[in-house]
Tab-separated table of C-alpha atoms and ligand atoms in Angstrom:
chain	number	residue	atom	x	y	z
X	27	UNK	CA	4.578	81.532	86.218
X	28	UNK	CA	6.948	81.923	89.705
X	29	UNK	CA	9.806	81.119	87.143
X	30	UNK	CA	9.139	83.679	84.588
X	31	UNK	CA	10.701	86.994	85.141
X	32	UNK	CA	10.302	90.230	82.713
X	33	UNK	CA	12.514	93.210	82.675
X	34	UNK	CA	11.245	96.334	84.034
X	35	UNK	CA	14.379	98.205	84.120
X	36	UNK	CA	15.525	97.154	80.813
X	37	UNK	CA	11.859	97.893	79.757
X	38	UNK	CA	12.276	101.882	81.327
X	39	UNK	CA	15.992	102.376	79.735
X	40	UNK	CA	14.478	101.308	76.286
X	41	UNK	CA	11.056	103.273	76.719
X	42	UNK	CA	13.323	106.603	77.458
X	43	UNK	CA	16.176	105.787	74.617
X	44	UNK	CA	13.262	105.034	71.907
X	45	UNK	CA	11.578	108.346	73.011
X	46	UNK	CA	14.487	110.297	72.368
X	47	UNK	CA	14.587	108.771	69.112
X	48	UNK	CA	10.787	109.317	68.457
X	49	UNK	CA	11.141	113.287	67.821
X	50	UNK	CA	12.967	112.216	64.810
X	51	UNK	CA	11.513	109.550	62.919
X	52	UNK	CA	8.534	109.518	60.363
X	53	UNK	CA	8.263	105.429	60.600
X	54	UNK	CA	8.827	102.495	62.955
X	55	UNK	CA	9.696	99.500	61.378
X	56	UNK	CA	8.334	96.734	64.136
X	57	UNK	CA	9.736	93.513	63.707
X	58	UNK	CA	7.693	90.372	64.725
X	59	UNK	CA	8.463	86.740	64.027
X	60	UNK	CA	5.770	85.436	61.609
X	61	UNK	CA	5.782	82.424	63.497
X	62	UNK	CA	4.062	83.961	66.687
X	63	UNK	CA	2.767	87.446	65.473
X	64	UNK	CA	1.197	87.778	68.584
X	65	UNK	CA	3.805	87.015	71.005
X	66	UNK	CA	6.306	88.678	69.777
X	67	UNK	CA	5.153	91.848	69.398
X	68	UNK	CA	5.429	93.325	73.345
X	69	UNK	CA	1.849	95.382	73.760
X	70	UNK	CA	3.819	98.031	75.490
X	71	UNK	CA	5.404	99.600	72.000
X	72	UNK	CA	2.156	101.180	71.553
X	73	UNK	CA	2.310	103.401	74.653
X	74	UNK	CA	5.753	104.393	72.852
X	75	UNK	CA	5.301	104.564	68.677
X	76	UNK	CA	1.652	106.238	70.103
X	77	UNK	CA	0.391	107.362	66.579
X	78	UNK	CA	3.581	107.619	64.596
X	79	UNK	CA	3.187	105.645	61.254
X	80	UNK	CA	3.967	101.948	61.679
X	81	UNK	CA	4.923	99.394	59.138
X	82	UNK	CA	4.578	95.746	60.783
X	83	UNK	CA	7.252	93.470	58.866
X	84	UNK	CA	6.719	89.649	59.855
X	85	UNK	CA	9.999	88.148	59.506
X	86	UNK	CA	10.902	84.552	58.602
X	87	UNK	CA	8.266	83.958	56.949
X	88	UNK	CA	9.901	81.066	55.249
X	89	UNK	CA	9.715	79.113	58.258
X	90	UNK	CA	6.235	79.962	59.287
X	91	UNK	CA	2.702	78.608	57.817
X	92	UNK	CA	1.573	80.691	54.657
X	93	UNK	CA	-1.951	80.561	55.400
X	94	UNK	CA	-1.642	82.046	59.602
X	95	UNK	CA	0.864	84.582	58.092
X	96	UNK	CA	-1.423	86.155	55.838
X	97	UNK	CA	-4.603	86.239	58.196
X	98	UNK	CA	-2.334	87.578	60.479
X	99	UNK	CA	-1.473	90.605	58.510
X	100	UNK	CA	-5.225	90.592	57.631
X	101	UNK	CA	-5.746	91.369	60.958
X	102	UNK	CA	-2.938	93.490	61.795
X	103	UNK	CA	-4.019	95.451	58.779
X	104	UNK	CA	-7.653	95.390	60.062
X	105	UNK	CA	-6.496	97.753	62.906
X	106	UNK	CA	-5.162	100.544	60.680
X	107	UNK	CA	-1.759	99.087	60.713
X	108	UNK	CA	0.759	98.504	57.156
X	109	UNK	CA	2.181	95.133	56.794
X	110	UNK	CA	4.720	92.791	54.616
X	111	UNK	CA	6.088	89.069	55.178
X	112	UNK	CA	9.627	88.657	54.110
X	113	UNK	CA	12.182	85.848	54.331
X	114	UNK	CA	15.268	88.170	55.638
X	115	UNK	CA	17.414	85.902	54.223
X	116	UNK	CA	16.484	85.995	50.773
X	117	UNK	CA	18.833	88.762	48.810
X	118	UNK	CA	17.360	91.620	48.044
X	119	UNK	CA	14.138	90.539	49.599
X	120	UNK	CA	14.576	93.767	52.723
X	121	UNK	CA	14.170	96.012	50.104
X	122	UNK	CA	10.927	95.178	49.550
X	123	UNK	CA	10.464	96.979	53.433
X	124	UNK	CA	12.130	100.152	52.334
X	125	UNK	CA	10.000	100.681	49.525
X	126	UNK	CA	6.137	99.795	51.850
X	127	UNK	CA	7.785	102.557	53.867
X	128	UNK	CA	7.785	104.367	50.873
X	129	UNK	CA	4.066	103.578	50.106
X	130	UNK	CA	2.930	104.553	53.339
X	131	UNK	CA	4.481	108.091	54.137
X	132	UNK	CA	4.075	109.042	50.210
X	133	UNK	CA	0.620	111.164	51.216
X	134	UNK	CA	2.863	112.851	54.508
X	135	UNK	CA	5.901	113.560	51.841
X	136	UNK	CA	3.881	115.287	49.042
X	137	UNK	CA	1.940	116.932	51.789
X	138	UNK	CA	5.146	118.185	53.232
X	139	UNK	CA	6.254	119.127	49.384
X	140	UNK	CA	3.190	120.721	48.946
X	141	UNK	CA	3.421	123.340	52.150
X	142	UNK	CA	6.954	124.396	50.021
X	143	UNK	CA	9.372	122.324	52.298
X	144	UNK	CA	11.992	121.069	50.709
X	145	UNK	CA	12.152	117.127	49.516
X	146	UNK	CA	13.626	114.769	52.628
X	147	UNK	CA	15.038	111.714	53.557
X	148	UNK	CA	12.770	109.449	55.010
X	149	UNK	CA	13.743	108.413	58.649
X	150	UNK	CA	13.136	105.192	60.407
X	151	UNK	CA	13.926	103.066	63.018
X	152	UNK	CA	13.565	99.433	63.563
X	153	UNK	CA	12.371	97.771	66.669
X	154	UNK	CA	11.722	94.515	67.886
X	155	UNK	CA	11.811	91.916	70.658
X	156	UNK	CA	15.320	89.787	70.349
X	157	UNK	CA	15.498	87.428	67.993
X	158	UNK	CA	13.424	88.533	65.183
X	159	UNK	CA	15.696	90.019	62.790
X	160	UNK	CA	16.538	93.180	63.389
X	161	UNK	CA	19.952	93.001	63.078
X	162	UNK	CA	20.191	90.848	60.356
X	163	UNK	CA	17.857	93.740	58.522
X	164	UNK	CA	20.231	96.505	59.443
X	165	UNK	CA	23.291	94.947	58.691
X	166	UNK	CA	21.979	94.248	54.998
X	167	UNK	CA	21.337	97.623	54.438
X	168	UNK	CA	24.361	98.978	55.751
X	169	UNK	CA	26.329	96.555	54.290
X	170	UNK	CA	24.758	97.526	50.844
X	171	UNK	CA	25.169	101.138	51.660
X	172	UNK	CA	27.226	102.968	54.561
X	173	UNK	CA	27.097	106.324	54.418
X	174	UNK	CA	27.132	107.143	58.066
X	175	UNK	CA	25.283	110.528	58.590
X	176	UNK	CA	25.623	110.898	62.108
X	177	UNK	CA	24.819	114.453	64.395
X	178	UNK	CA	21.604	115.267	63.007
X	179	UNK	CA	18.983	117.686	65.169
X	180	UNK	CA	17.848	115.980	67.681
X	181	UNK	CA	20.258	113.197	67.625
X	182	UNK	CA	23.153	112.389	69.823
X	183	UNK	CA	26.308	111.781	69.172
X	184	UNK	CA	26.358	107.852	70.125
X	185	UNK	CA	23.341	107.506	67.764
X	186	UNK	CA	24.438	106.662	64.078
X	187	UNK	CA	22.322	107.272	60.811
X	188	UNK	CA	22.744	105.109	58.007
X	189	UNK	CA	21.606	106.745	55.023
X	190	UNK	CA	20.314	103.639	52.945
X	191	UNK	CA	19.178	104.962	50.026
X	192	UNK	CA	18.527	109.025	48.671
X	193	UNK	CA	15.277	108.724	50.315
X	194	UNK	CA	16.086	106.929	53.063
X	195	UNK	CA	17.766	107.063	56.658
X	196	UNK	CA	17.846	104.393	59.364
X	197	UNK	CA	19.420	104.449	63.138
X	198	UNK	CA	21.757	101.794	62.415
X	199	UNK	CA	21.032	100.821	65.743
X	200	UNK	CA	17.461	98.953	66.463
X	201	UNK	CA	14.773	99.626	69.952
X	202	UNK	CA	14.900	96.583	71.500
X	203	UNK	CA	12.489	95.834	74.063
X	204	UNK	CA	11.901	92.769	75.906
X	205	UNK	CA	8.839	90.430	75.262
X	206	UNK	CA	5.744	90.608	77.762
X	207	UNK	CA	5.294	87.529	79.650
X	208	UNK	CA	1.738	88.802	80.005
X	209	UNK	CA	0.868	84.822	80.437
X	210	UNK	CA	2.182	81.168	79.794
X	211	UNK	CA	0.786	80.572	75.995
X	212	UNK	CA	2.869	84.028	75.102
X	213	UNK	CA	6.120	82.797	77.610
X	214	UNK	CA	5.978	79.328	75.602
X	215	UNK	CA	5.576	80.959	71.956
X	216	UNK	CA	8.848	83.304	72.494
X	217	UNK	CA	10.904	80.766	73.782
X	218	UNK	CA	9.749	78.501	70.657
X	219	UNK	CA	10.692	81.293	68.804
X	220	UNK	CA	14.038	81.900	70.574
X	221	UNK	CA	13.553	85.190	71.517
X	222	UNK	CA	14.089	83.836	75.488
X	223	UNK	CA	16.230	81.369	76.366
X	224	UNK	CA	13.908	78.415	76.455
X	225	UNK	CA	15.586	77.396	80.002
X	226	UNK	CA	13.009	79.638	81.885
X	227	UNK	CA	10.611	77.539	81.158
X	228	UNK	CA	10.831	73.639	82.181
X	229	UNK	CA	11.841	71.998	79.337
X	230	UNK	CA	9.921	68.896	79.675
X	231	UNK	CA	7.119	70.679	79.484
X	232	UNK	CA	7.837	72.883	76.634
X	233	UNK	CA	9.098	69.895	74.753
X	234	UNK	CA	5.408	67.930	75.558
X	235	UNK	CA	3.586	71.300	74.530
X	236	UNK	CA	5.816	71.423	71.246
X	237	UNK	CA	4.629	67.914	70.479
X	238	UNK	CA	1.345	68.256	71.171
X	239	UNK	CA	1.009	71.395	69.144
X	240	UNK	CA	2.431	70.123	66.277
X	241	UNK	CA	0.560	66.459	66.373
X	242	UNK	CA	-2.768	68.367	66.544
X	243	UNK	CA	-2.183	71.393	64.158
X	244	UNK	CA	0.947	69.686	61.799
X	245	UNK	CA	1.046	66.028	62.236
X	246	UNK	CA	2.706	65.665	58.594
X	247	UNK	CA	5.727	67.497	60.138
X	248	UNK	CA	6.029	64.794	62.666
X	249	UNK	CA	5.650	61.605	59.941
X	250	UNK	CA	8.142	62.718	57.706
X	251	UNK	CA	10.940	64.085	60.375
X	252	UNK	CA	10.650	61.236	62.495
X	253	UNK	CA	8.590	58.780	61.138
X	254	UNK	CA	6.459	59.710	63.977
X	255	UNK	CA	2.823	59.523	65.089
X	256	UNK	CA	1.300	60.795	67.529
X	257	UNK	CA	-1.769	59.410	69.581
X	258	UNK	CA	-2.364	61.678	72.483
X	259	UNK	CA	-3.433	58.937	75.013
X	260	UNK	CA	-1.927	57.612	78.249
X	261	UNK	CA	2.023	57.630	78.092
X	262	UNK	CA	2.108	58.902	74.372
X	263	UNK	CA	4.956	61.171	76.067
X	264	UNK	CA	7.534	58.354	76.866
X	265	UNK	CA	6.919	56.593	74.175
X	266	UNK	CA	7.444	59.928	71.592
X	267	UNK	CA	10.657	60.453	73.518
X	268	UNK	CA	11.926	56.907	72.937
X	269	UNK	CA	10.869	57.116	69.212
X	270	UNK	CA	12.188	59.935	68.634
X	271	UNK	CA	15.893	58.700	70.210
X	272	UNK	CA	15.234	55.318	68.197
X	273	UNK	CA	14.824	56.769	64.816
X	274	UNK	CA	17.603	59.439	65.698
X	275	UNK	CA	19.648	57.126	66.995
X	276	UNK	CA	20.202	59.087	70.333
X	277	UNK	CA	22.675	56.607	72.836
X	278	UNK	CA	20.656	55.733	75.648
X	279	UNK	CA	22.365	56.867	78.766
X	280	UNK	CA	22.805	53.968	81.751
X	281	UNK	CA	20.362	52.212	79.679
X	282	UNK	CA	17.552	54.817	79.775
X	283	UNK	CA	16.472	57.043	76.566
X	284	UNK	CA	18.662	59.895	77.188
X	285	UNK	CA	15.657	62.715	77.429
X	286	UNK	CA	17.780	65.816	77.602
X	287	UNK	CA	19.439	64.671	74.126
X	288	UNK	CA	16.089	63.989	72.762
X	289	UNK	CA	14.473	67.534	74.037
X	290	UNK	CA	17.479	69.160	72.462
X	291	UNK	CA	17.290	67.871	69.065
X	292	UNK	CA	13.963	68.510	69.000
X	293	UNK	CA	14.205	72.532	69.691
X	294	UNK	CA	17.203	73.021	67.248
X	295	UNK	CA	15.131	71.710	64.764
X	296	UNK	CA	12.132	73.977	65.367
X	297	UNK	CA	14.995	76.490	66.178
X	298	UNK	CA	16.874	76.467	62.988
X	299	UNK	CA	13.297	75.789	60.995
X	300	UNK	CA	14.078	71.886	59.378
X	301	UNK	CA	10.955	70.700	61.741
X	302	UNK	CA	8.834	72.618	58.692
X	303	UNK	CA	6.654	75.114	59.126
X	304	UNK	CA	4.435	75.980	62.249
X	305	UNK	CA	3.100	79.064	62.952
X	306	UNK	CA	2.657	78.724	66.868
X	307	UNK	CA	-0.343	80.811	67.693
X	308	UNK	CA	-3.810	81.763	65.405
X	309	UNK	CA	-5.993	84.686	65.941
X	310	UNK	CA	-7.791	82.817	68.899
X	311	UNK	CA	-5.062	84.078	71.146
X	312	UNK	CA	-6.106	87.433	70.710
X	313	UNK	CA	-7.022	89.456	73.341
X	314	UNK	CA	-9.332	92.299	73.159
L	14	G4P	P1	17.802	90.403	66.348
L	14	G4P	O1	18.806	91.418	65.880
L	14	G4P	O2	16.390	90.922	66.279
L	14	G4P	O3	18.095	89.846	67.709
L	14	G4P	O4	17.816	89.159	65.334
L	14	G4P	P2	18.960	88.713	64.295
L	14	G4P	O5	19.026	89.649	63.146
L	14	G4P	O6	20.222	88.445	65.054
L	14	G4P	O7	18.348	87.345	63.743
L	14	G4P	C1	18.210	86.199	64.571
L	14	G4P	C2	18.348	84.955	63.725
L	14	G4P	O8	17.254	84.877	62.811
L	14	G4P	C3	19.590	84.909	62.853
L	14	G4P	O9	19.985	83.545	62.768
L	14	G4P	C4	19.101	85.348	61.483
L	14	G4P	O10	19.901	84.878	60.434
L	14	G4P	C5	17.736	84.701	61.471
L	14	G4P	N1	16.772	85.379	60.588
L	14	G4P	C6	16.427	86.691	60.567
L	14	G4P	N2	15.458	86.904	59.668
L	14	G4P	C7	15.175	85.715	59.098
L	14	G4P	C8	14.228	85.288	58.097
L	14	G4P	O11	13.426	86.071	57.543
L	14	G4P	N3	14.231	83.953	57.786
L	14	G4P	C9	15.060	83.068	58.402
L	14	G4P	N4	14.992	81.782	58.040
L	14	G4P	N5	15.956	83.436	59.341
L	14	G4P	C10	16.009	84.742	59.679
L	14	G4P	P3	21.226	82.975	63.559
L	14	G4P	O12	21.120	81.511	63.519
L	14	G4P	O13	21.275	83.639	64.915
L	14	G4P	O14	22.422	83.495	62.773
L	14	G4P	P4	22.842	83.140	61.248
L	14	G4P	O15	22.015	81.972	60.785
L	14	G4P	O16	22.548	84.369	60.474
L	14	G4P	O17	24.272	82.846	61.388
């Protein structure tokens, strides 16, 4: 682990900005990526939401596996927590997000009504480790809607509101906070996911833990994309790299398979989601 580095400051600066922000908000919309619901969701953001209403929203859930993504909300749900899987990139599929807010503050809202205050905007913010969609949530929503609201109680000036819909208001700028490299399964899993760039970690090694993943929890992935598979004996390594370069038709390089090409086609494709889809972690990781 010598190699892997956190960000304490980073981690303070974001701790006191979100704070600020907490005073305001009825709901935090954490982001996690559905491919490593574990991993990236940094353990610290519950010593800063503390018991504010939360709505977990596993993003690209296109690209993860169906049946990990739903016991995963089962057991993010299982701990008192909402939940929803979306595929940002389907149109109108965010709004789907905006209305589980909805479902979850309804009780607080009527409650509120009831006490004679008068009918309110819900406020939100959304948070998340890099990478998992937070802007690409927020700009949909403005996009759709930009009424910038701006100076509210208890907000400063550099902070913007977007009001998204009559019920709804969202900083239009997301908490980001860094992922936990709390050990090497979670380091591995973000960079996987892209949420670190996947140079802190060797590469070789990542790329032989990829492998080895998929062959022993997806090995269909690996026949059809590369005609591949995988027996994990001896020097199965070499010869994956200099099957995979064969069937990709990678140039060797002074006569040798050219690794780095091969360890770089490799992640875009898990990057970019063509490898298919693998959900990098089940609920065996958890820790109690
Ligand atoms: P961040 O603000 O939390 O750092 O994440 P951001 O929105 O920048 O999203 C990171 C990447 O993930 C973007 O791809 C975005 O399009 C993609 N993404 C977000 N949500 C989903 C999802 O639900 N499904 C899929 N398949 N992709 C999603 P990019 O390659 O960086 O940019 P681009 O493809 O949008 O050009």
């Amino acid at each position: 682990m010598a190699q892997i580095q956190w960000f304490p400051g980073h981690m303070a600066k974001a701790k006191r900005e979100i704070n600020e922000r907490m005073k305001w908000i009825d709901i935090v919309i954490e982001l996690v990526d559905a491919r490593a619901p574990y991993s990236s969701k940094n353990p610290m953001f519950n010593d800063i939401i503390k018991q504010k209403p939360r709505l977990i929203v596993l993003t690209k859930k296109d690209m993860a596996d169906d049946i990990k993504t739903n016991q995963w909300q089962q057991y993010y749900e299982s701990l008192g927590y909402s939940t929803i899987s979306v595929n940002l990139k389907n149109f109108n599929e965010y709004q789907k997000i905006i209305e589980k807010c909805r479902v979850v503050l309804k009780e607080k809202m009527e409650k509120e009504q009831a006490r004679g205050l008068k009918p309110r905007a819900i406020r939100a913010i959304v948070m998340g480790i890099p990478n998992v969609g937070k802007s690409t949530f927020i700009n949909k929503l403005a996009n759709r809607k930009a009424t910038i609201t701006g100076n509210k109680p208890g907000v400063t000036k550099s902070q913007q509101i977007i009001r998204v819909a009559k019920d709804f208001e969202l900083f239009d700028t997301p908490g980001v906070l860094w992922p936990k490299f709390e050990d090497i399964h979670i380091a591995r899993n973000i960079a996987l996911i892209g949420s670190i760039k996947q140079d802190i970690l060797p590469l070789d090694e990542l790329f032989i833990y990829a492998i080895e993943y998929i062959t022993r929890n997806y090995p269909d992935l690996l026949r059809e994309r590369f005609r591949l598979e995988v027996d994990l004996e001896d020097d199965w390594v070499l010869k994956c790299f200099d099957h995979i370069a064969r069937v990709r038709k990678i140039k060797p390089l002074r006569g040798e398979t050219d690794y780095d090409r091969v360890i770089e086609l490799l992640f875009s494709e898990i990057y970019d989601g063509s490898i298919g889809r693998v959900t990098w972690e089940d609920l065996s990781c958890v820790k109690d």
